[in-house]
PDB file of C-alpha atoms in Angstrom:
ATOM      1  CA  UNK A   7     207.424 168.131 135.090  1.00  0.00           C
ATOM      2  CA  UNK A   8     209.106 168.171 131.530  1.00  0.00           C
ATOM      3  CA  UNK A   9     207.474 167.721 128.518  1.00  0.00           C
ATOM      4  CA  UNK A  10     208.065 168.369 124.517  1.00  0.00           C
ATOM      5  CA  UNK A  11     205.897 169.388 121.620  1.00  0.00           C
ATOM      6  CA  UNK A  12     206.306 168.446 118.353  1.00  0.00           C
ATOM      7  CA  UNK A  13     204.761 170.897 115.732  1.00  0.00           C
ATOM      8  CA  UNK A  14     203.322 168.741 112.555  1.00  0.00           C
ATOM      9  CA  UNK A  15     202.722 165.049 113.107  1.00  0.00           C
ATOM     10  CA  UNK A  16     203.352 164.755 109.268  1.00  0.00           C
ATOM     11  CA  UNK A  17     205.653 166.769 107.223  1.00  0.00           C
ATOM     12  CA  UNK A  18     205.736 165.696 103.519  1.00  0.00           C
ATOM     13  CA  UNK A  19     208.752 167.300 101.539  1.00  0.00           C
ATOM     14  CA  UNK A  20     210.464 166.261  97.923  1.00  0.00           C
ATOM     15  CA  UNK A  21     213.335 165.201  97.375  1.00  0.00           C
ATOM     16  CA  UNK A  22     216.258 167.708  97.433  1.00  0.00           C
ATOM     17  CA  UNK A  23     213.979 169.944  99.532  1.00  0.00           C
ATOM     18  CA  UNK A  24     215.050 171.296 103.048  1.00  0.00           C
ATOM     19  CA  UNK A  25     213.869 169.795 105.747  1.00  0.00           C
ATOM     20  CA  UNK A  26     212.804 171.038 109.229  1.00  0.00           C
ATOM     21  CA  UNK A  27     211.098 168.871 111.900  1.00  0.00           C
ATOM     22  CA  UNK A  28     209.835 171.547 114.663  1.00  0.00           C
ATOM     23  CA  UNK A  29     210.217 170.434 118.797  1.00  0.00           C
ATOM     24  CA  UNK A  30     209.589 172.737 121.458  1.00  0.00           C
ATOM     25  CA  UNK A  31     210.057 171.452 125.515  1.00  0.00           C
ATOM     26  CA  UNK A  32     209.413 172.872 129.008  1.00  0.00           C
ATOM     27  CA  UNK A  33     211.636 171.852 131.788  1.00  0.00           C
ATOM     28  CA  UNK A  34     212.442 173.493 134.991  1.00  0.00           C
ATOM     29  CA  UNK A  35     216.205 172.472 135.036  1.00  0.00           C
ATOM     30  CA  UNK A  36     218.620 173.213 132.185  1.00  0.00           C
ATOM     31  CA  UNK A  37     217.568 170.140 129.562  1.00  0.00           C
ATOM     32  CA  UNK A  38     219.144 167.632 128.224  1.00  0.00           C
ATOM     33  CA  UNK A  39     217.534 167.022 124.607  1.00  0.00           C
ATOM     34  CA  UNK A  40     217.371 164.344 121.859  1.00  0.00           C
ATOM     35  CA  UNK A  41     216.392 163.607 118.672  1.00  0.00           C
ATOM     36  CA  UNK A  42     215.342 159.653 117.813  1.00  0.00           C
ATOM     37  CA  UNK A  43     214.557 157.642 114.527  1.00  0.00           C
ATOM     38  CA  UNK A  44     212.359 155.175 113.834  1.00  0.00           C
ATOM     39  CA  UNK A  45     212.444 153.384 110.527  1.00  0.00           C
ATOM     40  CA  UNK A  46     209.632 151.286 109.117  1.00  0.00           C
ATOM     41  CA  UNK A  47     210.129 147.677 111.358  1.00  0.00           C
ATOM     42  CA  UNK A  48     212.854 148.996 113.362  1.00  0.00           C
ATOM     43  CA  UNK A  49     213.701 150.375 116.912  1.00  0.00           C
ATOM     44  CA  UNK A  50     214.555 153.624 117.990  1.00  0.00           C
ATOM     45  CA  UNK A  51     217.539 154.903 116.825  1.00  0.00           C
ATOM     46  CA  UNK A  52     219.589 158.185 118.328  1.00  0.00           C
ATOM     47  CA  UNK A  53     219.961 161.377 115.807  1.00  0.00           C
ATOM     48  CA  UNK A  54     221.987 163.157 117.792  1.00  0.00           C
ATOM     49  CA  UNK A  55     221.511 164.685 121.051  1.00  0.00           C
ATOM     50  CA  UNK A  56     222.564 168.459 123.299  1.00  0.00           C
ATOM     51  CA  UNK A  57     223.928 168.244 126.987  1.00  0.00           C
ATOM     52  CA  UNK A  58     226.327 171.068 127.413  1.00  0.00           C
ATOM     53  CA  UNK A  59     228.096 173.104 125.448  1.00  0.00           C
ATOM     54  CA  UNK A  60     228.068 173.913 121.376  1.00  0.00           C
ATOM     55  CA  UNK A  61     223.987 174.998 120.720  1.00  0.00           C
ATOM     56  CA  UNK A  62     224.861 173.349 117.270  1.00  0.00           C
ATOM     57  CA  UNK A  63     224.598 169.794 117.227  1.00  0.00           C
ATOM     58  CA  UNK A  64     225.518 167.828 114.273  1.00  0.00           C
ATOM     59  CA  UNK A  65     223.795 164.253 114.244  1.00  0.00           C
ATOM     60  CA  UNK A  66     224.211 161.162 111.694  1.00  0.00           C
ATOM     61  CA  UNK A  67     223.004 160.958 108.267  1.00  0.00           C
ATOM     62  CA  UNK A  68     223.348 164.607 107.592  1.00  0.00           C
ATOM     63  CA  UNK A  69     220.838 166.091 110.320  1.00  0.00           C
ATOM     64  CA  UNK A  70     221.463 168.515 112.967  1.00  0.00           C
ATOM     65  CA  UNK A  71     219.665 170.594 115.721  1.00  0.00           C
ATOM     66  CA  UNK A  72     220.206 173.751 117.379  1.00  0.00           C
ATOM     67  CA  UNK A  73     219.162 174.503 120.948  1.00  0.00           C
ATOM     68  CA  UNK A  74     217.659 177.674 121.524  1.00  0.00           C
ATOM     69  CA  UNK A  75     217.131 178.779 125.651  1.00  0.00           C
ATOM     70  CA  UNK A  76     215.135 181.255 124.779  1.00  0.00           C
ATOM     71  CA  UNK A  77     212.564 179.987 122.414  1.00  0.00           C
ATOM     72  CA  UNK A  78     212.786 176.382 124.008  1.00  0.00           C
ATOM     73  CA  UNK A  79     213.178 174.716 121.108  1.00  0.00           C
ATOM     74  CA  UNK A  80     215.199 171.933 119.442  1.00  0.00           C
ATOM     75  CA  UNK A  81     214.726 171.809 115.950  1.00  0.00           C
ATOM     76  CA  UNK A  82     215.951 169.479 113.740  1.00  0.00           C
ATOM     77  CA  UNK A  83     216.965 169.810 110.021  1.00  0.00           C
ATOM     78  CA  UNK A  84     218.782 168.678 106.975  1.00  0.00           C
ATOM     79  CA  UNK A  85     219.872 170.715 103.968  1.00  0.00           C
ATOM     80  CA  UNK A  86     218.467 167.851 101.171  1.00  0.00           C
ATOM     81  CA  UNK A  87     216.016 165.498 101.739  1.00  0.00           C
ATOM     82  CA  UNK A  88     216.917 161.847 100.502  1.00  0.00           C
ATOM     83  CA  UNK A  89     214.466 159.157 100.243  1.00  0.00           C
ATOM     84  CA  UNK A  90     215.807 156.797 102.968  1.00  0.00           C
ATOM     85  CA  UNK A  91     215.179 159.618 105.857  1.00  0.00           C
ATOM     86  CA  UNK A  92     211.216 158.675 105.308  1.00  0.00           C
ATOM     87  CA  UNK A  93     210.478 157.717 109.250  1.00  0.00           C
ATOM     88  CA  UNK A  94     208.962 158.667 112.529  1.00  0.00           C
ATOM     89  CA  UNK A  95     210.940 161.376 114.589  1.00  0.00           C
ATOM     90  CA  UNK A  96     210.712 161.477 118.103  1.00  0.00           C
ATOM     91  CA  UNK A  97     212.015 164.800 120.042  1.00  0.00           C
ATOM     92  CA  UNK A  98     212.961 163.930 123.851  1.00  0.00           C
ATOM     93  CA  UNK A  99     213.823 165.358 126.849  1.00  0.00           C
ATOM     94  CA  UNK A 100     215.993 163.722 129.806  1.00  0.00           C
ATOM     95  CA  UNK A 101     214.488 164.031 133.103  1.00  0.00           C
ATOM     96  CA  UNK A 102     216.481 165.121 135.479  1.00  0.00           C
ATOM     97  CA  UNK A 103     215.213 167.685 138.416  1.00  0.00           C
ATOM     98  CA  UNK A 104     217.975 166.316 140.900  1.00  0.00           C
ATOM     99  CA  UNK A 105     216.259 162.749 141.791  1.00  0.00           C
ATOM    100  CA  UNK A 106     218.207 159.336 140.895  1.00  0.00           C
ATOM    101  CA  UNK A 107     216.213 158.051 137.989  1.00  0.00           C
ATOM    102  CA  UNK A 108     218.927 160.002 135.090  1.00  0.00           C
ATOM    103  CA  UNK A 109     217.766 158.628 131.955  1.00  0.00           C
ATOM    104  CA  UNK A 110     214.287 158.527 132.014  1.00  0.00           C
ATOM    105  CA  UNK A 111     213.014 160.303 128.661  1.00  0.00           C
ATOM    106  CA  UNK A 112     209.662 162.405 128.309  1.00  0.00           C
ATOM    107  CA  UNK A 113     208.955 161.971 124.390  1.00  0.00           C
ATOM    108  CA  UNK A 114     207.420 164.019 122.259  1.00  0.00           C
ATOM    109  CA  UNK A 115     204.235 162.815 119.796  1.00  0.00           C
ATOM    110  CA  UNK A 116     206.145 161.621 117.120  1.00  0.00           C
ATOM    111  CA  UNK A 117     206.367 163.102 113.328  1.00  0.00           C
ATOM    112  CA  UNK A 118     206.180 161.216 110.584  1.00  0.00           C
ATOM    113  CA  UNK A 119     208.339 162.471 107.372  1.00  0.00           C
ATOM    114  CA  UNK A 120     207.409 161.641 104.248  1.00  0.00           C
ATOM    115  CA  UNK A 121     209.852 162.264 101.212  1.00  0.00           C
ATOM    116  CA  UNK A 122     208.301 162.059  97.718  1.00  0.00           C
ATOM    117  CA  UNK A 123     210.247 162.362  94.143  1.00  0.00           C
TER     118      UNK A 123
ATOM    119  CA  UNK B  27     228.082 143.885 119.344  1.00  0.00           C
ATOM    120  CA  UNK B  28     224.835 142.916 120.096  1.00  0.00           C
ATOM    121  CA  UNK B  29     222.271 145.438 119.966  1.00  0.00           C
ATOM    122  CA  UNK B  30     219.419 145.130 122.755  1.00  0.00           C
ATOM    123  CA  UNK B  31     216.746 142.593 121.710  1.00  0.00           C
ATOM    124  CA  UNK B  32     213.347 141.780 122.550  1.00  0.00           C
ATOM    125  CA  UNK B  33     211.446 139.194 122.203  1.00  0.00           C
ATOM    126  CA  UNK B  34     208.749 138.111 120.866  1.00  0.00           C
ATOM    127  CA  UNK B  35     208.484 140.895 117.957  1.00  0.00           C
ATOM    128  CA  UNK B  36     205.194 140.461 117.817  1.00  0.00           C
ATOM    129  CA  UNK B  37     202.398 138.544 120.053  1.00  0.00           C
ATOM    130  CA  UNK B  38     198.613 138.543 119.951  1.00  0.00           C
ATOM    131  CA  UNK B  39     196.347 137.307 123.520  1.00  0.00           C
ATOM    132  CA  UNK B  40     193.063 137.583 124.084  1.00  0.00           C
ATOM    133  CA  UNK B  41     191.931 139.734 127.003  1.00  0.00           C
ATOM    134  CA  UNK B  42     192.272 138.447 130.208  1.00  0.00           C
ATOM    135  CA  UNK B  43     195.439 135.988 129.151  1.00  0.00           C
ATOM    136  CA  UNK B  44     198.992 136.448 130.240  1.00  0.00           C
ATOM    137  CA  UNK B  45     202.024 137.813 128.396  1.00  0.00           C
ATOM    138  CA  UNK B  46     205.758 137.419 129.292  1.00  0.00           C
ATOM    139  CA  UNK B  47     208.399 140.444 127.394  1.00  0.00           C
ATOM    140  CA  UNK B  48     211.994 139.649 127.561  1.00  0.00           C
ATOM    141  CA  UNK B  49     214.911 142.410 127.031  1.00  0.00           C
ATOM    142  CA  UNK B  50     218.831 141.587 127.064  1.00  0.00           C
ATOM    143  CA  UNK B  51     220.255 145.041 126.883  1.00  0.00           C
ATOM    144  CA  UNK B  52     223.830 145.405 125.686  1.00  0.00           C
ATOM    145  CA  UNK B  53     226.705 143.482 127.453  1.00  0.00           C
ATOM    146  CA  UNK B  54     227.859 145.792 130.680  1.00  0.00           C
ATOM    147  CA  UNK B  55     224.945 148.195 130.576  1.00  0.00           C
ATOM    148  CA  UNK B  56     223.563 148.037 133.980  1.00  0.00           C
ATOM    149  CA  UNK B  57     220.468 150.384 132.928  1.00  0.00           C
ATOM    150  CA  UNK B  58     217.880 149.134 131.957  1.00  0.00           C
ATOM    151  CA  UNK B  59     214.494 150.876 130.821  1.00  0.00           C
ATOM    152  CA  UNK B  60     210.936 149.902 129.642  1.00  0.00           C
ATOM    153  CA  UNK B  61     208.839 152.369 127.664  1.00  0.00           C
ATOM    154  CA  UNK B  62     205.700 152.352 125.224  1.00  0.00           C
ATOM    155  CA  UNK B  63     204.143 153.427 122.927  1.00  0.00           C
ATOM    156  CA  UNK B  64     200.006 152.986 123.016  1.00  0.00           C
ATOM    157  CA  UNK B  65     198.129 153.621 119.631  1.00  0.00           C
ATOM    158  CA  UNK B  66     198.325 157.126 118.563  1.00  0.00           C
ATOM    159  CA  UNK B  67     200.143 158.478 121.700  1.00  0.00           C
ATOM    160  CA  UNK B  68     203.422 159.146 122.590  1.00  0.00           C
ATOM    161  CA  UNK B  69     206.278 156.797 124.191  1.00  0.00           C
ATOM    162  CA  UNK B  70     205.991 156.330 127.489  1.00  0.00           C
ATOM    163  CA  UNK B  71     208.640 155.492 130.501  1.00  0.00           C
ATOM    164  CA  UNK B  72     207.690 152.706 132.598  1.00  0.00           C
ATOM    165  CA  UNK B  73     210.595 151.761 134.781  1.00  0.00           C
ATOM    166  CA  UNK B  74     213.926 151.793 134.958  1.00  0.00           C
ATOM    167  CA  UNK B  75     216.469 149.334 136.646  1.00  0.00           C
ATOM    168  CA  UNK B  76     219.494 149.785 137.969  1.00  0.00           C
ATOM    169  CA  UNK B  77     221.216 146.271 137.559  1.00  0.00           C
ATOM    170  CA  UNK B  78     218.640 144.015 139.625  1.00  0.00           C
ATOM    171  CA  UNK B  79     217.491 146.890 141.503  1.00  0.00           C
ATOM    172  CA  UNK B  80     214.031 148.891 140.183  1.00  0.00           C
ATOM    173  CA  UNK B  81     215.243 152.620 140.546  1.00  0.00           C
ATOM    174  CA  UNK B  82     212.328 154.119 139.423  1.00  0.00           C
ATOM    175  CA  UNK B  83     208.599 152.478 138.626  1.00  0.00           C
ATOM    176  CA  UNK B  84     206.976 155.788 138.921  1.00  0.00           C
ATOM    177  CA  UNK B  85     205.128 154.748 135.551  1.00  0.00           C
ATOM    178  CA  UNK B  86     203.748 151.678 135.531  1.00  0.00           C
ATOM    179  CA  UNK B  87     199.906 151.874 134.816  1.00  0.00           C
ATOM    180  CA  UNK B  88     198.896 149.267 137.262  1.00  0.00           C
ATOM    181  CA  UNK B  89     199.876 146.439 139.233  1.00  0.00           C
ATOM    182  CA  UNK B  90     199.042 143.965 136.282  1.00  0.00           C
ATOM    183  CA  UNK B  91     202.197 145.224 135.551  1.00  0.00           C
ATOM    184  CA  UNK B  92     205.264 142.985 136.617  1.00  0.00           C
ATOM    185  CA  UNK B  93     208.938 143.532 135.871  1.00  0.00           C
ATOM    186  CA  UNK B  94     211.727 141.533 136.848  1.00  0.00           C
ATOM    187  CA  UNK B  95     215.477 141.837 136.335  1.00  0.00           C
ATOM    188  CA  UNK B  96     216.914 138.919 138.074  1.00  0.00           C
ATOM    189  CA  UNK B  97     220.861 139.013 138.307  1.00  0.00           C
ATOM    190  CA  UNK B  98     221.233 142.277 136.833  1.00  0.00           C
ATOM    191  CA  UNK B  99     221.500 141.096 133.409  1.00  0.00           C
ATOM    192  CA  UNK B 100     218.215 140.215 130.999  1.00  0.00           C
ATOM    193  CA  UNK B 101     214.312 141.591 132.190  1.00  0.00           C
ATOM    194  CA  UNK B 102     211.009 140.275 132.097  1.00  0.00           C
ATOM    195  CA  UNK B 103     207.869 142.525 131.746  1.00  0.00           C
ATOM    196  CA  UNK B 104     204.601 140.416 132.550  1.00  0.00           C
ATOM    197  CA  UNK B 105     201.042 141.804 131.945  1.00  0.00           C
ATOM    198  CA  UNK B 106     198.532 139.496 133.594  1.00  0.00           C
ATOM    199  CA  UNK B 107     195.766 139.390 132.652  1.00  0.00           C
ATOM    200  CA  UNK B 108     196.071 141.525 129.906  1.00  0.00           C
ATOM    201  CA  UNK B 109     193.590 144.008 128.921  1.00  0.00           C
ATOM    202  CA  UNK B 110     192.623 145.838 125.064  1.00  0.00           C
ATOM    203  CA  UNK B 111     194.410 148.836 126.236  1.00  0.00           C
ATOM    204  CA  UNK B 112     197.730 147.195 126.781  1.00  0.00           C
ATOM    205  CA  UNK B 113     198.461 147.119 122.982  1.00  0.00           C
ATOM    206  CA  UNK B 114     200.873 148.991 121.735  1.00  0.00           C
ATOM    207  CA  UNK B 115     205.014 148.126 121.356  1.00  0.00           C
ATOM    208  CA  UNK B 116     206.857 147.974 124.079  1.00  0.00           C
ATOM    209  CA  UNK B 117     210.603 149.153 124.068  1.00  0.00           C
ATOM    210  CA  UNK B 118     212.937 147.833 125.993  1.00  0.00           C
ATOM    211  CA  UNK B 119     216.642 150.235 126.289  1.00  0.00           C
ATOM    212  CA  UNK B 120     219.644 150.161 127.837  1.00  0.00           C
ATOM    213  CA  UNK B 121     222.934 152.477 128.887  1.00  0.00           C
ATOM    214  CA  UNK B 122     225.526 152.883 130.563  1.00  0.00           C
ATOM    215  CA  UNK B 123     226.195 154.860 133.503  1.00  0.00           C
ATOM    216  CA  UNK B 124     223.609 156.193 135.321  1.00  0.00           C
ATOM    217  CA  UNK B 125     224.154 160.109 134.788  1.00  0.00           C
ATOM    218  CA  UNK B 126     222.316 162.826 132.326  1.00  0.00           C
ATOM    219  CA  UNK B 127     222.383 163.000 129.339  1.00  0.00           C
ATOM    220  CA  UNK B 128     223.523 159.707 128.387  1.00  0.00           C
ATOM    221  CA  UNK B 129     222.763 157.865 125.814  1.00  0.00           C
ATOM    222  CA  UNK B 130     220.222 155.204 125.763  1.00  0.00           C
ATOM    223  CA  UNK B 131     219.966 152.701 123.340  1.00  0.00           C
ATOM    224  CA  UNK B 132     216.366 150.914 122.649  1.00  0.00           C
ATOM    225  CA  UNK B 133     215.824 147.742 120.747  1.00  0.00           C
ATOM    226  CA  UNK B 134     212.917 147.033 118.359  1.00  0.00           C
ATOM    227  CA  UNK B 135     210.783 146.900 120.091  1.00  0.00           C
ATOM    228  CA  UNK B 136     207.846 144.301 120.977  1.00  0.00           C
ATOM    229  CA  UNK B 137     204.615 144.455 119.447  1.00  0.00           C
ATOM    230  CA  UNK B 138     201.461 143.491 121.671  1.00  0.00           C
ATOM    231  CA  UNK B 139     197.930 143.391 120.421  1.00  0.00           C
ATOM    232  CA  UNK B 140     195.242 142.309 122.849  1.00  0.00           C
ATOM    233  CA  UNK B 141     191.826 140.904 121.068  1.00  0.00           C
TER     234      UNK B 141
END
């Protein structure tokens, strides 16, 4: 079975400031990874996401991950912080181990990121 | 193009009542997936159609649990009777081809509180 871990359920950071949302996932099958948004009183809405190729992914808004095999991790970060990225991230994994469902996600917990002046 | 909506946004029952969920994913998607998200915990997958077929149901909590996709095109999630721990928001999502790695597109998601 998959699953994903997302280090810090908050991360506060100013304005400006670097920021660096941690996700780490076990899967028995080369992954197929995602980063989601939620903003306050809206619906999930896709970063950017890794299925083959280029490790470096380069998302919307400014963000971008890089998948690394061999520390199993997907983290996701932006150079400057702006106000309007305040939200809940969601890290995710797509399950596929060779059956028919392709699209079903295992999520991780959520972080929320807070970005003050 | 129209996003995929949900409705109601937000409905309150009292324990033991029924609720009815809609979803219309996107035009043409023939996936179509319900998740959610309990209090506190993370989003879950519940099932996933394949136009009016139900590919995978593997996690629906119990059979107070009903979905329907009739013609392939909009789905129903019942809950009947409802219990406290069925709040949470449920997300509807669709996509479309049925291969990894694609991308799935959720809606806002519909807010259930049981009292």
């Amino acid at each position: 079975a998959q699953s994903v871990t997302q280090l810090g359920s908050h991360v506060s950071v100013s304005e400006g400031a670097l920021v660096l949302l941690r996700c780490n996932y076990s899967s028995s099958v080369p992954p197929y990874l995602f980063w989601y948004v939620q903003y306050p009183n809206q619906g999930l809405q896709l970063l950017l996401k890794y299925t083959t190729g280029a490790t470096l992914v380069k998302g919307i808004n400014g963000f971008e991950a890089e998948f690394k095999k061999s520390e199993t991790s997907f983290h996701l970060t932006k150079p400057s912080a702006h106000m309007s990225d305040a939200a809940e991230y969601f890290c995710a994994v797509s399950d596929y181990a060779g059956g028919t469902s392709y699209g079903k996600l295992t999520f991780g917990q959520g972080t929320i990121l807070t970005v003050h002046p | 193009e129209a996003g995929v909506t949900q409705f109601p946004s937000h409905s309150v029952i009292e324990k033991g009542q029924t609720v009815t969920l809609r979803c219309d994913p996107i035009s043409g998607h023939d996936n179509l997936y319900w998740y959610r998200r309990v209090m506190g915990k993370e989003i879950k997958f519940l099932l996933h159609f394949v136009k009016e077929s139900k590919q995978d149901e593997s996690g629906m909590p119990n059979n107070r649990f009903l979905a329907e996709r009739t013609g392939g095109t909009y789905s129903t999630l019942k809950v009947q009777p409802a219990e406290l721990e069925d709040s949470g928001v449920y997300f509807c999502a669709s996509s479309p081809r049925t291969r990894p790695g694609n991308t799935i597109y959720f809606g806002e998601g519909s807010w259930l509180t049981v009292v």
